[in-house]
PDB file of C-alpha atoms in Angstrom:
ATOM      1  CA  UNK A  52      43.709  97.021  14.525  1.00 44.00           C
ATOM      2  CA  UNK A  53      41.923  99.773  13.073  1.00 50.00           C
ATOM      3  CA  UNK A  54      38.324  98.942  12.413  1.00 56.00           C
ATOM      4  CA  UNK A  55      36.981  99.172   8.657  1.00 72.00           C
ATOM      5  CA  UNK A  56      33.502  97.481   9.021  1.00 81.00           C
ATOM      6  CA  UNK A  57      30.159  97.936   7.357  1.00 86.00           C
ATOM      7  CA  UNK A  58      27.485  95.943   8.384  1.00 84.00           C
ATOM      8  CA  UNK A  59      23.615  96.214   7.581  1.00 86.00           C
ATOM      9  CA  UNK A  60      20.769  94.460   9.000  1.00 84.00           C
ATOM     10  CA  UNK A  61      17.012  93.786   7.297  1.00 86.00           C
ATOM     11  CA  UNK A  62      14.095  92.049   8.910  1.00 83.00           C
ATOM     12  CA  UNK A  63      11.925  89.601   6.672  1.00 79.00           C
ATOM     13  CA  UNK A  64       8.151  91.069   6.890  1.00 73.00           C
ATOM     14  CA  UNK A  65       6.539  87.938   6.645  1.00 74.00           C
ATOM     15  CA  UNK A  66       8.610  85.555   8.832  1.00 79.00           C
ATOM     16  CA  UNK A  67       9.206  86.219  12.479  1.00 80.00           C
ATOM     17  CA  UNK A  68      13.056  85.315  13.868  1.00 84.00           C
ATOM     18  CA  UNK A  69      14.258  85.815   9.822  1.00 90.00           C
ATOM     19  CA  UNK A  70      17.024  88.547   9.650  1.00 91.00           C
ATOM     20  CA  UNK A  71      19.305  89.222   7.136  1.00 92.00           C
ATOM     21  CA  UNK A  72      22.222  91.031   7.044  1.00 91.00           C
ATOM     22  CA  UNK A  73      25.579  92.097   4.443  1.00 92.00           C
ATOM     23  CA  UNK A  74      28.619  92.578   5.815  1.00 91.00           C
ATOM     24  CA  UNK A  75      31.819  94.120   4.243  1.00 91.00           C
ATOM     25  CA  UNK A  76      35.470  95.117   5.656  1.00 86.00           C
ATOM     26  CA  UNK A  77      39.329  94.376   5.079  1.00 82.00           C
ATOM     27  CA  UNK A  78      40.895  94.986   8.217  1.00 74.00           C
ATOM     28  CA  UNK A  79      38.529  93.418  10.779  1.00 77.00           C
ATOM     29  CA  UNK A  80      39.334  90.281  13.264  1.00 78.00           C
ATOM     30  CA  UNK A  81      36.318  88.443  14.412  1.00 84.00           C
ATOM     31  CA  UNK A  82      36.905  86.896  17.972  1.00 85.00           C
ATOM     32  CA  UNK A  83      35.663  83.896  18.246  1.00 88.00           C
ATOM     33  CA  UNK A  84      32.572  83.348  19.575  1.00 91.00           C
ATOM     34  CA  UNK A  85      28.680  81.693  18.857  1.00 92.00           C
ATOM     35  CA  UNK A  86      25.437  82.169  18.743  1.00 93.00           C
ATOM     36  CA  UNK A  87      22.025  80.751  19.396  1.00 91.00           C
ATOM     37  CA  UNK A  88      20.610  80.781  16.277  1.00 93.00           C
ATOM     38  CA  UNK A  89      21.725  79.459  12.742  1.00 95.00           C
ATOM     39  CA  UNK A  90      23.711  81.308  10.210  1.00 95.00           C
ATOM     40  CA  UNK A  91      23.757  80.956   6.523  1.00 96.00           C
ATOM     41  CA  UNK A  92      26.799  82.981   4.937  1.00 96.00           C
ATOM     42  CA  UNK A  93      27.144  83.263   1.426  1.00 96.00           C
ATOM     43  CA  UNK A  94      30.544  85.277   0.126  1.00 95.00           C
ATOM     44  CA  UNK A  95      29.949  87.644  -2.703  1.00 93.00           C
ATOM     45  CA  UNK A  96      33.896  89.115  -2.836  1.00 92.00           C
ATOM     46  CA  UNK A  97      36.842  88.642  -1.471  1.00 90.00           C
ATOM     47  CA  UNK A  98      37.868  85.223   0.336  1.00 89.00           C
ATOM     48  CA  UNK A  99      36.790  84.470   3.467  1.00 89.00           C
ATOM     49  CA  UNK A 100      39.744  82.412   6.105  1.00 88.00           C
ATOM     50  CA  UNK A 101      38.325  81.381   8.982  1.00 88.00           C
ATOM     51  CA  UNK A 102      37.553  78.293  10.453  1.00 86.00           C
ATOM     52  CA  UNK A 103      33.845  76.482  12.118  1.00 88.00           C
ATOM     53  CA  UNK A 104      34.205  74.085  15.302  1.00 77.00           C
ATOM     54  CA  UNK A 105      37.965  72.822  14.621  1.00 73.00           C
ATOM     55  CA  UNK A 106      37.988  72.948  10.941  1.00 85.00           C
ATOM     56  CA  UNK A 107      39.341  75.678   9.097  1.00 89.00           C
ATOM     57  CA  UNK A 108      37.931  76.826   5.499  1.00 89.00           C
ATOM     58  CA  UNK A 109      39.267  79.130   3.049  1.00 91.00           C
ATOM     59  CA  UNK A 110      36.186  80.184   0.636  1.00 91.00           C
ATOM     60  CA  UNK A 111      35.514  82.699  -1.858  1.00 92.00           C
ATOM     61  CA  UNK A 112      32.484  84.193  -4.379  1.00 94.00           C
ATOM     62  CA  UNK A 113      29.701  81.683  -4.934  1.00 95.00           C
ATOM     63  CA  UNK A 114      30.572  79.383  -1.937  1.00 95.00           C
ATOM     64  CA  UNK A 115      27.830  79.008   1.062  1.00 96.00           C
ATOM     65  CA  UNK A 116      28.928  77.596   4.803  1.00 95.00           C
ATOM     66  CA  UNK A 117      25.975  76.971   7.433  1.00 95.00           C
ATOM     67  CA  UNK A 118      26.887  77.548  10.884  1.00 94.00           C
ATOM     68  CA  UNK A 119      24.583  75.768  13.373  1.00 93.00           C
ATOM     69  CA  UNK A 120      23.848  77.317  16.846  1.00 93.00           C
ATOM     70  CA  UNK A 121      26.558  76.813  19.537  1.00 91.00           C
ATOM     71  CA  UNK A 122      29.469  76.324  17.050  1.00 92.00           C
ATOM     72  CA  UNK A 123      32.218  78.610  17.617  1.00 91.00           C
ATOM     73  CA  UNK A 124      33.934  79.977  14.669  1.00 91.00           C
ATOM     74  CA  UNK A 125      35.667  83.288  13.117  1.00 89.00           C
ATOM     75  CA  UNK A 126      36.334  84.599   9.701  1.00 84.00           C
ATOM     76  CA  UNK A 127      38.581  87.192   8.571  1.00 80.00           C
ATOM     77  CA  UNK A 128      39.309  88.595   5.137  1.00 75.00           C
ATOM     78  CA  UNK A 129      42.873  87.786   3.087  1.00 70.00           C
ATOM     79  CA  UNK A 130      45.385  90.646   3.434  1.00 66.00           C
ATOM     80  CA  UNK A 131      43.753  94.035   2.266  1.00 69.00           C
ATOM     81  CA  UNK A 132      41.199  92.537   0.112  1.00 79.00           C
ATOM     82  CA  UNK A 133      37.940  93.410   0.516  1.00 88.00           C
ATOM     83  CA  UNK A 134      35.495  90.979   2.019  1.00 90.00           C
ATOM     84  CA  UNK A 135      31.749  90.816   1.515  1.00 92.00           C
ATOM     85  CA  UNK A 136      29.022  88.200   2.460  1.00 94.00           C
ATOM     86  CA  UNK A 137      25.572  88.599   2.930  1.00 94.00           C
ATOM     87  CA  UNK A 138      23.772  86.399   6.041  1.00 95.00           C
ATOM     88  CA  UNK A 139      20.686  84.779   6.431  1.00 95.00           C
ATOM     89  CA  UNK A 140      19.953  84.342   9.952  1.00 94.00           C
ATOM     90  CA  UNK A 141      17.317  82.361  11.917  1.00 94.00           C
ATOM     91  CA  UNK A 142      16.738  80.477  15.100  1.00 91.00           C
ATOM     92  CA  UNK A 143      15.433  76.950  15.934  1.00 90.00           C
ATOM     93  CA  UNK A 144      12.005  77.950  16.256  1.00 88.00           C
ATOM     94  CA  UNK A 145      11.561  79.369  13.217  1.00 90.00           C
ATOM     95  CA  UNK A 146      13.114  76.336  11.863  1.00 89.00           C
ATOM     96  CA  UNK A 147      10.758  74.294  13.539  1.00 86.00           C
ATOM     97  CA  UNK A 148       7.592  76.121  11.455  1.00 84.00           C
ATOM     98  CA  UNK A 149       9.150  76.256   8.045  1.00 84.00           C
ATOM     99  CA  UNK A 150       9.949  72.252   8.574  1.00 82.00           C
ATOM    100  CA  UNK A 151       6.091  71.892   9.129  1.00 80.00           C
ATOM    101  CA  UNK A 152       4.752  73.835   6.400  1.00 79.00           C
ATOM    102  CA  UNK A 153       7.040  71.663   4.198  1.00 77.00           C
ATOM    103  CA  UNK A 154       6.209  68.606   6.294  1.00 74.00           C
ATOM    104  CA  UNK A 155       9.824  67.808   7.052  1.00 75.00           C
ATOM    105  CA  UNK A 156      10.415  65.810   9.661  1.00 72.00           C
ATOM    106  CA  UNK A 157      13.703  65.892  12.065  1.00 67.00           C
ATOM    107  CA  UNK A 158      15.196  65.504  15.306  1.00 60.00           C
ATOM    108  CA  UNK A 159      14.754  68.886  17.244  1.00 60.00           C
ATOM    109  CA  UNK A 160      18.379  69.250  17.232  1.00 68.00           C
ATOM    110  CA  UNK A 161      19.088  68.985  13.586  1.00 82.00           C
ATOM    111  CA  UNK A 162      22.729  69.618  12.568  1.00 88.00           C
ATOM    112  CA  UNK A 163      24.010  71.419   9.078  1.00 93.00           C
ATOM    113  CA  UNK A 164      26.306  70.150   7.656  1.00 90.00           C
ATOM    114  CA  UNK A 165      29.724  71.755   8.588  1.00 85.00           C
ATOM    115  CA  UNK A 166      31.505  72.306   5.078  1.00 89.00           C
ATOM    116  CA  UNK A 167      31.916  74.736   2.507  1.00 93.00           C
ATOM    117  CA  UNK A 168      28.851  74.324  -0.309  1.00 94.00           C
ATOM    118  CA  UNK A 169      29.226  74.886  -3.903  1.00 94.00           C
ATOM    119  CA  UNK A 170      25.963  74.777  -5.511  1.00 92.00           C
ATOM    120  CA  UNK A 171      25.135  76.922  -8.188  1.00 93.00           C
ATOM    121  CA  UNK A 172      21.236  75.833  -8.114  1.00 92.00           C
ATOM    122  CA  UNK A 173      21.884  76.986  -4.394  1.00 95.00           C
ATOM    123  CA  UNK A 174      23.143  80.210  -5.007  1.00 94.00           C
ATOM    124  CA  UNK A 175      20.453  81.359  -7.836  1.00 93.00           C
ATOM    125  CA  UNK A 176      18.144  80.278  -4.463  1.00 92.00           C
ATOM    126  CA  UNK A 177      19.922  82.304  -1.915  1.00 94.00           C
ATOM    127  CA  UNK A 178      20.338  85.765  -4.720  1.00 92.00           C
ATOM    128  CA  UNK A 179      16.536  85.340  -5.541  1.00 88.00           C
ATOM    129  CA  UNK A 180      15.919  85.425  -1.729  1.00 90.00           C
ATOM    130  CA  UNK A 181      18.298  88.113  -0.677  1.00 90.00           C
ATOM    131  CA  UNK A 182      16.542  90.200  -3.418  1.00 87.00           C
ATOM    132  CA  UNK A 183      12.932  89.569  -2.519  1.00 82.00           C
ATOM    133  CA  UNK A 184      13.710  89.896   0.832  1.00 83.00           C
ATOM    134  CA  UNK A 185      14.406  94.310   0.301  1.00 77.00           C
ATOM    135  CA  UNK A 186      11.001  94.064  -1.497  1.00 68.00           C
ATOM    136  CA  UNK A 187       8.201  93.787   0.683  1.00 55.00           C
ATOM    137  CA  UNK A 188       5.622  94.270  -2.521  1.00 57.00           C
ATOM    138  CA  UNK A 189       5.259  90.861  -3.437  1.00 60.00           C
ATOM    139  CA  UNK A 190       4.431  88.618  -0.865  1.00 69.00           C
ATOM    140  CA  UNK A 191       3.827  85.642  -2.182  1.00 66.00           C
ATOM    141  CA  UNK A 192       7.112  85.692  -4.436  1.00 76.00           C
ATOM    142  CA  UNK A 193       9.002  86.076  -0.910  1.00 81.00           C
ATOM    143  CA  UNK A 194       6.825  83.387   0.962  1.00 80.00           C
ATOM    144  CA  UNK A 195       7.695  80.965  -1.932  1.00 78.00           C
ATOM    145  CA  UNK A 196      10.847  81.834  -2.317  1.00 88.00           C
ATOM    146  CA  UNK A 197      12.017  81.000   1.532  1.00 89.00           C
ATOM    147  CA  UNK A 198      10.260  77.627   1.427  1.00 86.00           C
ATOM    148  CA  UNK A 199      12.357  77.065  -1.615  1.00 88.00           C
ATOM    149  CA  UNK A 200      15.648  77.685  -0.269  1.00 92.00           C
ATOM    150  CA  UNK A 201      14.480  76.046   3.026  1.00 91.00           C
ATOM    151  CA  UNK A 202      13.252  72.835   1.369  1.00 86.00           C
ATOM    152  CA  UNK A 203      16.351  72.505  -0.862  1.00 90.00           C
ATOM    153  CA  UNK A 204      18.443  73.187   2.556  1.00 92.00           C
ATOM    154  CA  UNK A 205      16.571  70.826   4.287  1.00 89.00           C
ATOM    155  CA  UNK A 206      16.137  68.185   2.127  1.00 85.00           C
ATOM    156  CA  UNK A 207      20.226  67.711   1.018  1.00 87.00           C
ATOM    157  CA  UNK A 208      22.494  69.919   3.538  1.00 90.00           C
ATOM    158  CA  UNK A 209      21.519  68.382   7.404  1.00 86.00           C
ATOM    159  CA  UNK A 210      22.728  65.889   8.896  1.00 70.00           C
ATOM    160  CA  UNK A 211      19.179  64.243  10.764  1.00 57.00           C
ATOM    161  CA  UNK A 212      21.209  61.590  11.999  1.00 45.00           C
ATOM    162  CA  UNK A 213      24.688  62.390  12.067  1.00 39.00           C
ATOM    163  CA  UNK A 214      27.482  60.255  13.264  1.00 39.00           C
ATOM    164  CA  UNK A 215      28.825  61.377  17.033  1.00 35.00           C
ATOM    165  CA  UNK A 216      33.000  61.852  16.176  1.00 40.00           C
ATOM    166  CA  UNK A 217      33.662  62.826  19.721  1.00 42.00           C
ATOM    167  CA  UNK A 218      32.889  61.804  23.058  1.00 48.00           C
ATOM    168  CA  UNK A 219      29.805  63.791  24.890  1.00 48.00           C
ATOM    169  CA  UNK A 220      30.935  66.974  27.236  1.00 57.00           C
ATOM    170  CA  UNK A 221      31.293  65.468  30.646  1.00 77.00           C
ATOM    171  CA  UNK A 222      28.801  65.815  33.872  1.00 83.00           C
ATOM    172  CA  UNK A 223      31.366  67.996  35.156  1.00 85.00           C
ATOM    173  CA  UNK A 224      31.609  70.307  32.161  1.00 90.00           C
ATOM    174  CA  UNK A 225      27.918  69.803  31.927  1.00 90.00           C
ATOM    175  CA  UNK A 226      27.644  71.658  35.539  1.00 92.00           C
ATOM    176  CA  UNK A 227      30.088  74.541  34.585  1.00 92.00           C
ATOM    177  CA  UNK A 228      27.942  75.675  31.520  1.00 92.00           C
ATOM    178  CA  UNK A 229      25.008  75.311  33.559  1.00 93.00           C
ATOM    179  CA  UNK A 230      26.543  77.318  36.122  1.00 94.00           C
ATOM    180  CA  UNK A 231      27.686  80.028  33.783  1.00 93.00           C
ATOM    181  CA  UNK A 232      24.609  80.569  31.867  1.00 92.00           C
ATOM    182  CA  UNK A 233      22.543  80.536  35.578  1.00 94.00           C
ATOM    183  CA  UNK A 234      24.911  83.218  36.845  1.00 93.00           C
ATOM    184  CA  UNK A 235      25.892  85.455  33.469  1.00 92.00           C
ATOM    185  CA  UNK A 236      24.837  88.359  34.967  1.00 91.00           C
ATOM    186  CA  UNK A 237      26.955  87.943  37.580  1.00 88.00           C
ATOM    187  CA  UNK A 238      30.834  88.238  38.465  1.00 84.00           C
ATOM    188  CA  UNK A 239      31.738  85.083  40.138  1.00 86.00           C
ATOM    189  CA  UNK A 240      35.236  83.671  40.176  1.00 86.00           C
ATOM    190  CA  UNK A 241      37.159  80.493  38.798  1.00 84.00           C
ATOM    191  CA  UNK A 242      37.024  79.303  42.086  1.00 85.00           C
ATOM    192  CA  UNK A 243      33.395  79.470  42.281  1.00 91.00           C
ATOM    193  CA  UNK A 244      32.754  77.674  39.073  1.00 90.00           C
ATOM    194  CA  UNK A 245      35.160  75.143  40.037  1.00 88.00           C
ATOM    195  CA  UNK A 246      34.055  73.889  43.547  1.00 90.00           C
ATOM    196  CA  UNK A 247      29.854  74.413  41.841  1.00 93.00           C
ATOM    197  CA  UNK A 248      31.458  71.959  38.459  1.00 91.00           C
ATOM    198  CA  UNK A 249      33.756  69.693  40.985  1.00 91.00           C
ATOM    199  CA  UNK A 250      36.702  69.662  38.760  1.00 87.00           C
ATOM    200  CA  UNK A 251      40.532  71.666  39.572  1.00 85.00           C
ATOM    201  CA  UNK A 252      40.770  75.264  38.239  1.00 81.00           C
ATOM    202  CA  UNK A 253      43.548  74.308  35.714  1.00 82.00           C
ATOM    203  CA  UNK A 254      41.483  71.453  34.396  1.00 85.00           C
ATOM    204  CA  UNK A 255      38.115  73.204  34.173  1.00 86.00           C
ATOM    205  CA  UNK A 256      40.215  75.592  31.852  1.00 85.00           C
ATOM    206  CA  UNK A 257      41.926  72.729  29.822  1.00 84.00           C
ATOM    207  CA  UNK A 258      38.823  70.190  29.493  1.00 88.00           C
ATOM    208  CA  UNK A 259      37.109  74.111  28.478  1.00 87.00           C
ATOM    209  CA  UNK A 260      39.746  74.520  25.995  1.00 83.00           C
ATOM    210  CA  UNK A 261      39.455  71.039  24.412  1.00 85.00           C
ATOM    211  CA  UNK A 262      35.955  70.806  24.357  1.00 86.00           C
ATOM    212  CA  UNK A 263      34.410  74.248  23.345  1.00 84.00           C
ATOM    213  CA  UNK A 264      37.724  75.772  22.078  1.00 84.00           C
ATOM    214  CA  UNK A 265      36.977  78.495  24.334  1.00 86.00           C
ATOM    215  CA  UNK A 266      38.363  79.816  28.276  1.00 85.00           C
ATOM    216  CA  UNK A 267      35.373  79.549  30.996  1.00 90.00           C
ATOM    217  CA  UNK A 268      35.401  83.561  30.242  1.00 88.00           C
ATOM    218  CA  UNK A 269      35.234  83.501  26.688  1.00 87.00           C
ATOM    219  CA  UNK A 270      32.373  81.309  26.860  1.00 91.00           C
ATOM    220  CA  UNK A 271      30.526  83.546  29.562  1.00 92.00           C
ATOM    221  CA  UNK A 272      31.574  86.631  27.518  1.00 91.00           C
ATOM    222  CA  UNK A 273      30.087  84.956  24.705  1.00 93.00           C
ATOM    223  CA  UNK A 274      26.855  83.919  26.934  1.00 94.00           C
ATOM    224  CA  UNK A 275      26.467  86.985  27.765  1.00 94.00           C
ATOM    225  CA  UNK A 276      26.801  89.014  24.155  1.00 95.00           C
ATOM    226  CA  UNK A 277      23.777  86.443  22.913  1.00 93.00           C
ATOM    227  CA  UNK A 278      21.764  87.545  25.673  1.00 94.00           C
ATOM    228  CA  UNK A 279      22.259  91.390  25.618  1.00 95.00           C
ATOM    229  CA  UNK A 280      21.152  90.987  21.243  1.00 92.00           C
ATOM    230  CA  UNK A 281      17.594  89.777  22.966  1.00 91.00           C
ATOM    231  CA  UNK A 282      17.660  93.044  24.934  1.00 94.00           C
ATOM    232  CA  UNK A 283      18.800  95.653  22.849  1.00 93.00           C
ATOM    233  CA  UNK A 284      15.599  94.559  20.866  1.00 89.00           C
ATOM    234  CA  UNK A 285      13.174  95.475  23.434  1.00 90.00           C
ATOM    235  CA  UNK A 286      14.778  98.618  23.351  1.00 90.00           C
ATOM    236  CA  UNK A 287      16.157  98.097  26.886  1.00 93.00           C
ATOM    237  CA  UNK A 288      18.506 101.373  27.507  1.00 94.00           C
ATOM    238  CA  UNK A 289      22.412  99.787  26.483  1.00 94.00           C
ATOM    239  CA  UNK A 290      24.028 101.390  29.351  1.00 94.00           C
ATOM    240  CA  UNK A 291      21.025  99.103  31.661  1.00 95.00           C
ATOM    241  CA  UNK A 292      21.954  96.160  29.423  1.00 95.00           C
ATOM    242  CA  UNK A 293      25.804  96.244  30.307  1.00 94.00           C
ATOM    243  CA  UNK A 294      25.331  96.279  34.216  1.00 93.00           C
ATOM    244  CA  UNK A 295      22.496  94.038  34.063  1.00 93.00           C
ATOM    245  CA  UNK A 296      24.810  91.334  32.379  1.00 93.00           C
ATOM    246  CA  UNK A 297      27.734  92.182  34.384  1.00 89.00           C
ATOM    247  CA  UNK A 298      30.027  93.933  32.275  1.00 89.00           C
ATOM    248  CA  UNK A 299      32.233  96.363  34.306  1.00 84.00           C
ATOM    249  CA  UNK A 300      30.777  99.405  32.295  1.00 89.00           C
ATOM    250  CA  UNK A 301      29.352 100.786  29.347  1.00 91.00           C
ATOM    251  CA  UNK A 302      32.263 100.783  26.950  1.00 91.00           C
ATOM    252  CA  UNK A 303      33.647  97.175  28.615  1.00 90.00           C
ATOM    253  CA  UNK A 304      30.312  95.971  26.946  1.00 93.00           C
ATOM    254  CA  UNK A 305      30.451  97.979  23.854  1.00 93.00           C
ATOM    255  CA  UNK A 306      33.959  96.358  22.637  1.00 91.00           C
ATOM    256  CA  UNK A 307      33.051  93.044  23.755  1.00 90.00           C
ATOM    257  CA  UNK A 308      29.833  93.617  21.578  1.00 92.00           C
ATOM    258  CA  UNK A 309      32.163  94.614  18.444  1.00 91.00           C
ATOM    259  CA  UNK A 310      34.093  91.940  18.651  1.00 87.00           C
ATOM    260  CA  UNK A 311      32.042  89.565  18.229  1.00 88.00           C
ATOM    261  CA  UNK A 312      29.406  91.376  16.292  1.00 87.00           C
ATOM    262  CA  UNK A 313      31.042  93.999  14.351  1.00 86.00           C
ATOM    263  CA  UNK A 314      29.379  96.771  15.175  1.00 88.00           C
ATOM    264  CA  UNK A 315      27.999  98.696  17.841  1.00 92.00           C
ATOM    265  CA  UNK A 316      25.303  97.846  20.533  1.00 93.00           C
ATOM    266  CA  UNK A 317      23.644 101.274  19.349  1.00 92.00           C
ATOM    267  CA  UNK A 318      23.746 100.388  15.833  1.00 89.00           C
ATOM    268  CA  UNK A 319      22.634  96.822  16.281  1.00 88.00           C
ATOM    269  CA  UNK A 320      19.409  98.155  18.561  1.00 88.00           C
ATOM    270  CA  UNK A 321      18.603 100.504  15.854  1.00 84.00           C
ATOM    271  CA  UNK A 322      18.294  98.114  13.504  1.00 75.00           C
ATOM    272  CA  UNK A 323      16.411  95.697  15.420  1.00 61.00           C
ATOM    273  CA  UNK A 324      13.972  98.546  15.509  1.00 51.00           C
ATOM    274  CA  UNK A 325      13.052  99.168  12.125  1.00 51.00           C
TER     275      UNK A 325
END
């Protein structure tokens, strides 16, 4: 599939682990993969199919979906319409300090909720934001307007308490992912992962599949793309990056990177510089 991608990355000046980003393409396939940190994606054009967890969406202009960290999803545009979305990205600990400036209180592991939002008073919050956020002049105008959009997200989109609709991972699976994210940088077999987890090859693989959605290599793949983001901002050379996580080479890292990101290691590091 040819790739037709444009993706931009910002830095908030005032709040550490605050990015935001825009992304637009039409014929681009996401793989499916995760991250560590949260994700707030709001669609500006085009309609967005994709789906979070197990449930699919469908979404266009206006509409907002919050991904929380660890959820696997993809998104893909309709046909050869144009897609655009802008991001708002930030991880747990940054969620942490805004929740104590607004004296918020919640379980460390708070959840978003995992549906498509609607909200017009929403959206004005997310546009002011997004256009503060390219204006580093006014400080106070940007402070104020995060703890707005934080507070309102906060206050009526979690879920502090939510319902458990599925039974817990099991010890076993438990083991693997500890096993995987021990030895990411490393290229051990199915065999090893099996006798460290306990549990037959072919049902590691299908309690993997029915639980995360995801191979034992997808996840590690996925493991290990999270990982290499934290070193391509400390400017760590890429082609160090990919051998230090155990990709086979250079470009074996660069179009695992693309898939999941969208653009290029080299593009992504850049950015993170600025």
């Amino acid at each position: 599939m040819q790739r037709d991608i444009k993706v931009t990355h910002w830095k908030s000046d005032l709040w550490e682990n605050l990015t935001f980003s825009t992304t637009e393409y039409k014929r681009f396939q996401f793989a499916k993969h995760f991250h560590d940190y949260y994700s707030l994606i709001h669609i500006m054009q085009g309609i967005n199919n994709g789906f979070t967890q197990k449930s699919p969406y469908r979404i266009g202009p206006g509409t907002t979906l919050l991904i929380n960290p660890g959820e696997l999803h993809a998104g893909n545009s309709i046909h050869e319409s144009k897609l655009r979305f802008v991001s708002i990205l930030f991880y747990p600990d940054f969620l942490n300090k805004v929740a104590e400036v607004l004296h918020v209180n919640f379980r460390p592991s708070v959840t978003f909720v995992n549906k498509p939002l609607n909200s017009l008073k929403l959206n004005r919050t997310i546009s002011n934001l997004i256009g503060l956020s390219k204006e580093s002049q006014d400080m106070l105008a940007q402070e104020c307007a995060v703890l707005q959009l934080f507070h309102l997200l906060l206050d009526g989109y979690t879920n502090c308490c939510p319902k458990i609709d599925r039974k817990p991972p099991r010890p076993y699976l438990g083991k693997a992912v500890e096993f995987i994210k021990e030895n990411c940088n490393t290229n051990f077999s199915l065999d090893q992962l099996s006798q460290y987890s306990g549990i037959s090859q072919y049902h590691l693989i299908r309690e993997f599949k029915n639980t995360y959605q995801q191979t034992p290599y997808q996840f590690l793949r996925n493991i290990r793309i999270e990982k290499s983001k934290r070193l391509l901002i400390k400017k760590i050379p890429i082609t160090q990056i990919a051998m230090e996580l155990g990709f086979f080479d250079h470009s074996h890292f660069t179009k695992s990177f693309v898939r999941n990101e969208g653009i290029l290691p080299s593009v992504y590091q850049n950015l993170s510089m600025r």
